[in-house]
PDB file of C-alpha atoms and ligand atoms in Angstrom:
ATOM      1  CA  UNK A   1       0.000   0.000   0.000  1.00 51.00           C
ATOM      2  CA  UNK A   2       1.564   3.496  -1.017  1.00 51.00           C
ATOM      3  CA  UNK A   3       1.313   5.562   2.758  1.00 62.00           C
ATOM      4  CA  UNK A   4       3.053   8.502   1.830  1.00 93.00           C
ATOM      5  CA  UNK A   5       0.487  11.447   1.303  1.00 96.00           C
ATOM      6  CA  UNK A   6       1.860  15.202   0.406  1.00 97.00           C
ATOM      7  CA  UNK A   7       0.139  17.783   2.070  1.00 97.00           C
ATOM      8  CA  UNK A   8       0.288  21.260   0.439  1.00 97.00           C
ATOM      9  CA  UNK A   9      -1.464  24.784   0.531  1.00 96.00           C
ATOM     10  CA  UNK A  10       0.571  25.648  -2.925  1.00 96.00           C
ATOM     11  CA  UNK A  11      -0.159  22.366  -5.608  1.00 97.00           C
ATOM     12  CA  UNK A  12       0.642  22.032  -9.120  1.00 97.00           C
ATOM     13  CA  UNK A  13      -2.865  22.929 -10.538  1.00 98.00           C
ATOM     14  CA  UNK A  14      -1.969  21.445 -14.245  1.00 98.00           C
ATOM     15  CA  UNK A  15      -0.850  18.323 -11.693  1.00 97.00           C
ATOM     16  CA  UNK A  16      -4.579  18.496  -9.879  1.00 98.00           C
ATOM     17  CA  UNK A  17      -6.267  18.619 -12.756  1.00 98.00           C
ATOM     18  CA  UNK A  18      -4.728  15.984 -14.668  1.00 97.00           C
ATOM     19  CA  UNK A  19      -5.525  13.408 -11.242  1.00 98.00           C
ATOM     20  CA  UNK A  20      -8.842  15.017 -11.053  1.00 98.00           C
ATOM     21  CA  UNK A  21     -10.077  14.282 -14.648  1.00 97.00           C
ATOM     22  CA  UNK A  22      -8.554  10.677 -14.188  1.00 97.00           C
ATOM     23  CA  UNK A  23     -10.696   9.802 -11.310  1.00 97.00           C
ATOM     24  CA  UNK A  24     -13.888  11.272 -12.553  1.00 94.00           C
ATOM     25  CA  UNK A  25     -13.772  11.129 -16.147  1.00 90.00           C
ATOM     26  CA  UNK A  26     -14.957  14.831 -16.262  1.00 85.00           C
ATOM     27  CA  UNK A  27     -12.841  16.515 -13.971  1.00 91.00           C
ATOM     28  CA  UNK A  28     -11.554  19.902 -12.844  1.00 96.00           C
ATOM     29  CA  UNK A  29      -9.492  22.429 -14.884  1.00 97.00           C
ATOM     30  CA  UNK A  30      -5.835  23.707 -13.786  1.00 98.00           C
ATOM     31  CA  UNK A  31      -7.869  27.278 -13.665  1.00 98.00           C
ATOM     32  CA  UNK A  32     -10.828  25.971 -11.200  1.00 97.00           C
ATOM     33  CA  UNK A  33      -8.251  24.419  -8.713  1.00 97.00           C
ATOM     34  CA  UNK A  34      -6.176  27.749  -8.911  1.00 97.00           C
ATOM     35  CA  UNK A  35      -9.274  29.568  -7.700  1.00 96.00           C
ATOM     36  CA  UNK A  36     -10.329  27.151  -5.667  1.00 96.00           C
ATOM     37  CA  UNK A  37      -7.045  27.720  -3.582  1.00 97.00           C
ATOM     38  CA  UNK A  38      -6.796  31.822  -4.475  1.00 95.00           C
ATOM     39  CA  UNK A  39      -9.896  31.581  -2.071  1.00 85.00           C
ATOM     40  CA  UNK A  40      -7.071  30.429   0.796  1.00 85.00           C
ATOM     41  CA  UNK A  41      -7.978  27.672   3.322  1.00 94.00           C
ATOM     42  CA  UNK A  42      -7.499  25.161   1.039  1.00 97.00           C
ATOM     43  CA  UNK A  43      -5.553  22.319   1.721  1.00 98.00           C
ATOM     44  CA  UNK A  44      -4.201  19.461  -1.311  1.00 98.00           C
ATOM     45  CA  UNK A  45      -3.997  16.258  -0.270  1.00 98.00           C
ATOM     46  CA  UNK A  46      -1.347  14.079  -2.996  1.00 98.00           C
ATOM     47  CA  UNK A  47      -0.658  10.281  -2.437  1.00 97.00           C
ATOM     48  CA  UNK A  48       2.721   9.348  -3.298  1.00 95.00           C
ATOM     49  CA  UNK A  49       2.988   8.750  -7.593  1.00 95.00           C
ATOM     50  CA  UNK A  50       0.158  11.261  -7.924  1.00 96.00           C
ATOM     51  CA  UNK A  51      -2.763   7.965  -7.212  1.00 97.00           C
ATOM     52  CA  UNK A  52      -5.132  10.428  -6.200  1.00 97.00           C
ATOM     53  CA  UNK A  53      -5.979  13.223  -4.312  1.00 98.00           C
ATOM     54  CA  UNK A  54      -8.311  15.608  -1.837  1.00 98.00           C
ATOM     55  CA  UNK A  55      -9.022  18.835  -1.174  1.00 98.00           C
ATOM     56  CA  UNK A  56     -10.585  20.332   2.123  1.00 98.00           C
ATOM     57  CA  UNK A  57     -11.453  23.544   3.248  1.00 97.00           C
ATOM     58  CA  UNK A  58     -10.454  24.001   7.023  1.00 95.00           C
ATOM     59  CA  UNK A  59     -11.779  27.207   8.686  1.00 93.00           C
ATOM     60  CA  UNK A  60     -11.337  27.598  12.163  1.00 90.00           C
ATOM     61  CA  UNK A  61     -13.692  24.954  13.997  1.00 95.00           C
ATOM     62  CA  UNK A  62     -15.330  23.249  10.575  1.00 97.00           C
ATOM     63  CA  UNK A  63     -13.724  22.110   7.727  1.00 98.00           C
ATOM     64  CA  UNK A  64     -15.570  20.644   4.355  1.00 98.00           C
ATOM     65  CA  UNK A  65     -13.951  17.801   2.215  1.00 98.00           C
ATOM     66  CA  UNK A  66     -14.262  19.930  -1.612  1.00 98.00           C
ATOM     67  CA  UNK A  67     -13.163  17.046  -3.549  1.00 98.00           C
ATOM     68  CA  UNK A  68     -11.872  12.959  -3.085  1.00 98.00           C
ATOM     69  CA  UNK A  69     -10.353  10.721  -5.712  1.00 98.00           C
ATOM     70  CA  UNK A  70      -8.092   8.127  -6.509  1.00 98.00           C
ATOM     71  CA  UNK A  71      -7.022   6.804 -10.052  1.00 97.00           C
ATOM     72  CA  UNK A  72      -8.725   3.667 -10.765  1.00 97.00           C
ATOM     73  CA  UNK A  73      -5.973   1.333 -11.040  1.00 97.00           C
ATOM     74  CA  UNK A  74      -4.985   2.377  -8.039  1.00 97.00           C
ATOM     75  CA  UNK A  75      -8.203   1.519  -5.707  1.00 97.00           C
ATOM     76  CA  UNK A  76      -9.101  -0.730  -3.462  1.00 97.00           C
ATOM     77  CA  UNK A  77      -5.629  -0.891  -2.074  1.00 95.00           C
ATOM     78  CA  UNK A  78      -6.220   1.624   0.815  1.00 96.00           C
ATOM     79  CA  UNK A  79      -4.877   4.986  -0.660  1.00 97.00           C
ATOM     80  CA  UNK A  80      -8.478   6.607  -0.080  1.00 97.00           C
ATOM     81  CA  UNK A  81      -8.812   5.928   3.294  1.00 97.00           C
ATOM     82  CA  UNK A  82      -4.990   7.000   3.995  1.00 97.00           C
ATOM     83  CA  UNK A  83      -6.349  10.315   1.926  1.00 98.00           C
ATOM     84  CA  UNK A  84      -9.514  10.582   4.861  1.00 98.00           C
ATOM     85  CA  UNK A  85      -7.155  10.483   7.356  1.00 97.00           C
ATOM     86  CA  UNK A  86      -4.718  12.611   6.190  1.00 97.00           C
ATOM     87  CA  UNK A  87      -7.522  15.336   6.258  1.00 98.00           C
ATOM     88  CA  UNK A  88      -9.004  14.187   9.605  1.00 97.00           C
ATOM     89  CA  UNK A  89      -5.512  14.292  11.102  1.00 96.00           C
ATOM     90  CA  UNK A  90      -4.549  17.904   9.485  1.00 96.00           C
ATOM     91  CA  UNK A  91      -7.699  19.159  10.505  1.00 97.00           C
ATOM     92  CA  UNK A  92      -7.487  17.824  14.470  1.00 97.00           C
ATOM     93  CA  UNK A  93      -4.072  19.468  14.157  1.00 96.00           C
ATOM     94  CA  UNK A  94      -5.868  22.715  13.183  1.00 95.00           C
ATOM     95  CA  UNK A  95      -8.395  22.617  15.917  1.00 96.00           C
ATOM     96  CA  UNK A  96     -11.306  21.489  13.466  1.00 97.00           C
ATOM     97  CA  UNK A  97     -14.748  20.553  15.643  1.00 97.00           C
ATOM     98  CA  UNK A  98     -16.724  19.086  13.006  1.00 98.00           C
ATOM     99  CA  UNK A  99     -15.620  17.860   9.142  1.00 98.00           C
ATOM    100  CA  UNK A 100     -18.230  17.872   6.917  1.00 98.00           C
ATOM    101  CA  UNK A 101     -18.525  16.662   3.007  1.00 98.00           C
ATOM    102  CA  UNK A 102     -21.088  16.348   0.180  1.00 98.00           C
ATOM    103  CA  UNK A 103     -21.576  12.824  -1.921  1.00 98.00           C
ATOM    104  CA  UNK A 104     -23.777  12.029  -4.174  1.00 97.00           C
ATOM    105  CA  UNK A 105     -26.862   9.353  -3.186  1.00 97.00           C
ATOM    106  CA  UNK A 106     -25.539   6.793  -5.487  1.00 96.00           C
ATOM    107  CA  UNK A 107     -22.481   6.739  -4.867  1.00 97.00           C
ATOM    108  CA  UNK A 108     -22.378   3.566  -2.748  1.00 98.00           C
ATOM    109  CA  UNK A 109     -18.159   2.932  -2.625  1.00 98.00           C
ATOM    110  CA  UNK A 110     -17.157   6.835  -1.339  1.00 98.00           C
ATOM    111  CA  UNK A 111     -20.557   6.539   1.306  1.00 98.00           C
ATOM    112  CA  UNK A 112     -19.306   2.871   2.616  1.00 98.00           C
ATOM    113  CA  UNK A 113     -15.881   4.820   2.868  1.00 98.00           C
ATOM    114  CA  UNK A 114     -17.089   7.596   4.661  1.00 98.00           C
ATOM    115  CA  UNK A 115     -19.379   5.373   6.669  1.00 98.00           C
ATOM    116  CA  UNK A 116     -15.913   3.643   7.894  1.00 98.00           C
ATOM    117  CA  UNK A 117     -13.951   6.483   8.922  1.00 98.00           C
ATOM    118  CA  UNK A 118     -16.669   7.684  10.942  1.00 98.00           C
ATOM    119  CA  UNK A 119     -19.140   9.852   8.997  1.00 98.00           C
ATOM    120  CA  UNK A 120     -22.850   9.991   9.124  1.00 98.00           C
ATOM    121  CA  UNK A 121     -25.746  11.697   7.134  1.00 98.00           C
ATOM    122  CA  UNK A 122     -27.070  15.249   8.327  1.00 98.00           C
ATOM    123  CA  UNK A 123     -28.956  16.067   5.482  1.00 98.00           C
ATOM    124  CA  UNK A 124     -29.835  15.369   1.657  1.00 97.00           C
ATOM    125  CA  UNK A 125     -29.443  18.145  -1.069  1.00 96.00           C
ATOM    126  CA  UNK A 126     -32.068  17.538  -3.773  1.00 97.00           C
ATOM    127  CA  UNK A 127     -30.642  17.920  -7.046  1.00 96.00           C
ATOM    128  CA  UNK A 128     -27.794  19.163  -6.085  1.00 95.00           C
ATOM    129  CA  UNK A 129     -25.533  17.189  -9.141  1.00 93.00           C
ATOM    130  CA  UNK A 130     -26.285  17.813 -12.908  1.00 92.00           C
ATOM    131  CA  UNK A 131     -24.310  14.893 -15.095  1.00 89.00           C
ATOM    132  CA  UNK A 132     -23.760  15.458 -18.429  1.00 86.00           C
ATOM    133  CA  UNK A 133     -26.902  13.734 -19.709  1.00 91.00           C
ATOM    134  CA  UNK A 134     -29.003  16.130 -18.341  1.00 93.00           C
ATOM    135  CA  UNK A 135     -29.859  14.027 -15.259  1.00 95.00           C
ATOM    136  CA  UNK A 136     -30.007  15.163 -11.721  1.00 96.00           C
ATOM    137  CA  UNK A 137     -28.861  13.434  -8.469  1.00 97.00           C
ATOM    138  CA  UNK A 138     -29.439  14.379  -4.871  1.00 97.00           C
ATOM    139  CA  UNK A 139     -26.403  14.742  -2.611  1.00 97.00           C
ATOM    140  CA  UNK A 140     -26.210  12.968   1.052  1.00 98.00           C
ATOM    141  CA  UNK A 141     -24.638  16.226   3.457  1.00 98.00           C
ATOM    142  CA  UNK A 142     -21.973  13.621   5.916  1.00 98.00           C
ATOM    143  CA  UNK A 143     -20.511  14.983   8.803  1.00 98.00           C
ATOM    144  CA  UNK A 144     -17.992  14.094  11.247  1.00 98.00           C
ATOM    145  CA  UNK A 145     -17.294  15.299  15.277  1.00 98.00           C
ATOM    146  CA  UNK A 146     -13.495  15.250  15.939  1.00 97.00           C
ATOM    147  CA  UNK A 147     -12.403  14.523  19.493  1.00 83.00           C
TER     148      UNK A 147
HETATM  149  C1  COA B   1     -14.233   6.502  -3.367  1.00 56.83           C
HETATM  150  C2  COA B   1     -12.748   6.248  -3.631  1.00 56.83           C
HETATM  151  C3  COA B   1     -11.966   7.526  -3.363  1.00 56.83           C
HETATM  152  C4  COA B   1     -12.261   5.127  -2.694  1.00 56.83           C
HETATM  153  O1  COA B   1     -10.846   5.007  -2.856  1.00 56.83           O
HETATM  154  P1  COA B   1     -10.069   3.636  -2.566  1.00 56.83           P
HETATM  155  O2  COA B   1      -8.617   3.957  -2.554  1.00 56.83           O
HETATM  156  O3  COA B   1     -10.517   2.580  -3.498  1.00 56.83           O
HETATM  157  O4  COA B   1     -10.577   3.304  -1.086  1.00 56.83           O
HETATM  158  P2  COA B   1      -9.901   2.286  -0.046  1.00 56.83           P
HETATM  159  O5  COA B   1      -9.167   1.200  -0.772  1.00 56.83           O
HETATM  160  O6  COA B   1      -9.130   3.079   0.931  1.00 56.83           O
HETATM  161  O7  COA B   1     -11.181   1.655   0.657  1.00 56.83           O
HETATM  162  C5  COA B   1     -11.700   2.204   1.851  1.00 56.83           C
HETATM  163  C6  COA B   1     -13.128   1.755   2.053  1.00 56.83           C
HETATM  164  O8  COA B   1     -13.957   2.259   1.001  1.00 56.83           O
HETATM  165  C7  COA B   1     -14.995   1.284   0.725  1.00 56.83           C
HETATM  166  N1  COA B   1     -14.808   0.760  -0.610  1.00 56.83           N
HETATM  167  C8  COA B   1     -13.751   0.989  -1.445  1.00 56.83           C
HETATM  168  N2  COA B   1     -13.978   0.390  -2.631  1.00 56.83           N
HETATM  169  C9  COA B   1     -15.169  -0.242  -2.532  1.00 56.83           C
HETATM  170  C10 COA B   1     -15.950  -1.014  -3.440  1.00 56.83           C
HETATM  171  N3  COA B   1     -15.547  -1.266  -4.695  1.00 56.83           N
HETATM  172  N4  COA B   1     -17.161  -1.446  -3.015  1.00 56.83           N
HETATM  173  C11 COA B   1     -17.609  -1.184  -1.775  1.00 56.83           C
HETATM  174  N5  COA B   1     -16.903  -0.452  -0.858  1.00 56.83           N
HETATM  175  C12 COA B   1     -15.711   0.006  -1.244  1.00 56.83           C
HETATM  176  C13 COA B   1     -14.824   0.204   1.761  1.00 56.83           C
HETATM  177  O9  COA B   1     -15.566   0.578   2.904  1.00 56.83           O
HETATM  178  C14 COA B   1     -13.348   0.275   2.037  1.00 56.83           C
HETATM  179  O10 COA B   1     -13.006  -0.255   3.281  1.00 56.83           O
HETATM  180  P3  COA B   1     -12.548  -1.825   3.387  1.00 56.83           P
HETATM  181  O11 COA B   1     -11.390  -1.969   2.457  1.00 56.83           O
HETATM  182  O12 COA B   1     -12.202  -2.004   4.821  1.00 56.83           O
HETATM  183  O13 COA B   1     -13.740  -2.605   2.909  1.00 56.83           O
HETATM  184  C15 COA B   1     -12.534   5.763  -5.109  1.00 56.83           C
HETATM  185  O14 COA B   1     -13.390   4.671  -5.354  1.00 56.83           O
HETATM  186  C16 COA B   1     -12.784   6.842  -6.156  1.00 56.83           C
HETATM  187  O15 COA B   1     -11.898   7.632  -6.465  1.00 56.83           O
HETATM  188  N6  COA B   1     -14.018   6.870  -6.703  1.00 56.83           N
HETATM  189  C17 COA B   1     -14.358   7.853  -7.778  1.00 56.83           C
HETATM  190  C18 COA B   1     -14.392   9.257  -7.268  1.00 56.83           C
HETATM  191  C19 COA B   1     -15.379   9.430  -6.135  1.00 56.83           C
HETATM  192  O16 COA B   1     -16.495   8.928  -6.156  1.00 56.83           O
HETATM  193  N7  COA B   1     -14.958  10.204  -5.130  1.00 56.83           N
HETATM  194  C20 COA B   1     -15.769  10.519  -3.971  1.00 56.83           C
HETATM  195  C21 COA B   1     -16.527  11.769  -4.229  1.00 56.83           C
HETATM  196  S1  COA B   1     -17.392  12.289  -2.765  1.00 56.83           S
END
């Protein structure tokens, strides 16, 4: 299992991007993830050979998990849960009270992770996805109390 995760306030965007559209098909441009972090509090999240990433959002006592991914040849081989951790730890570090995160209803593998490391559903967004077919999808609000 690859253990070592980068953490960095300062990514390669281009580098972001390129992970990003790898784990979700349609992913996020260099430009998005430059003003995602030009917005500060935003914290990258890089395991070791660029496998995948996350971004979070950590201001003062909450903190929101923006995005979650990992390449698909690399899954199932523990790199997503060493990503949740990495935030959980950062943000404990940080004084974070409660870590919360967005996922969409179907999305039964990143809910049965979240589920694991300790999450559990506040709330349900309707409609809150568009895909590219034109189809909508709710999103499940998850939320986490640190100790
Ligand atoms: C969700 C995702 C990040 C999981 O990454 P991963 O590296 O495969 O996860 P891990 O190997 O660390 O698995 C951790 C847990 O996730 C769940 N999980 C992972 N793959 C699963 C699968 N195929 N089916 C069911 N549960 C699964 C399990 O609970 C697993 O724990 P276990 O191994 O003790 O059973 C990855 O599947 C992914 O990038 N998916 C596409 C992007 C996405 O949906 N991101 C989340 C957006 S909110």
């Amino acid at each position: 299992m690859l253990a070592f995760i980068e953490i960095t306030t300062s990514p390669d965007f281009a580098m972001l991007s390129n992970i990003h559209r790898r784990c979700f098909g349609q992913g996020w441009s260099a430009q998005a993830f430059e003003e995602l972090f030009a917005g500060r509090a935003a914290w990258a999240f890089i395991a070791e050979g660029a496998a995948g990433l996350a971004v979070c959002r950590i201001l003062s006592e909450e903190a929101e998990i923006i995005t979650l991914g990992v390449l698909p040849n690399c899954r199932q081989s523990g790199i997503g849960s060493r990503l949740v951790e990495a935030m959980l730890e950062e943000a404990r570090q940080q004084g974070v009270r409660k870590m919360f995160l967005e996922v969409g209803e179907h999305n039964a593998v990143a809910k049965a992770l979240y589920d694991k490391h300790g999450f559990s559903v506040l709330s349900q967004r309707r409609h809150y996805y568009r895909h590219p077919d034109g189809s909508y999808e709710d999103a499940i609000v998850m939320q986490k109390t640190l100790d």
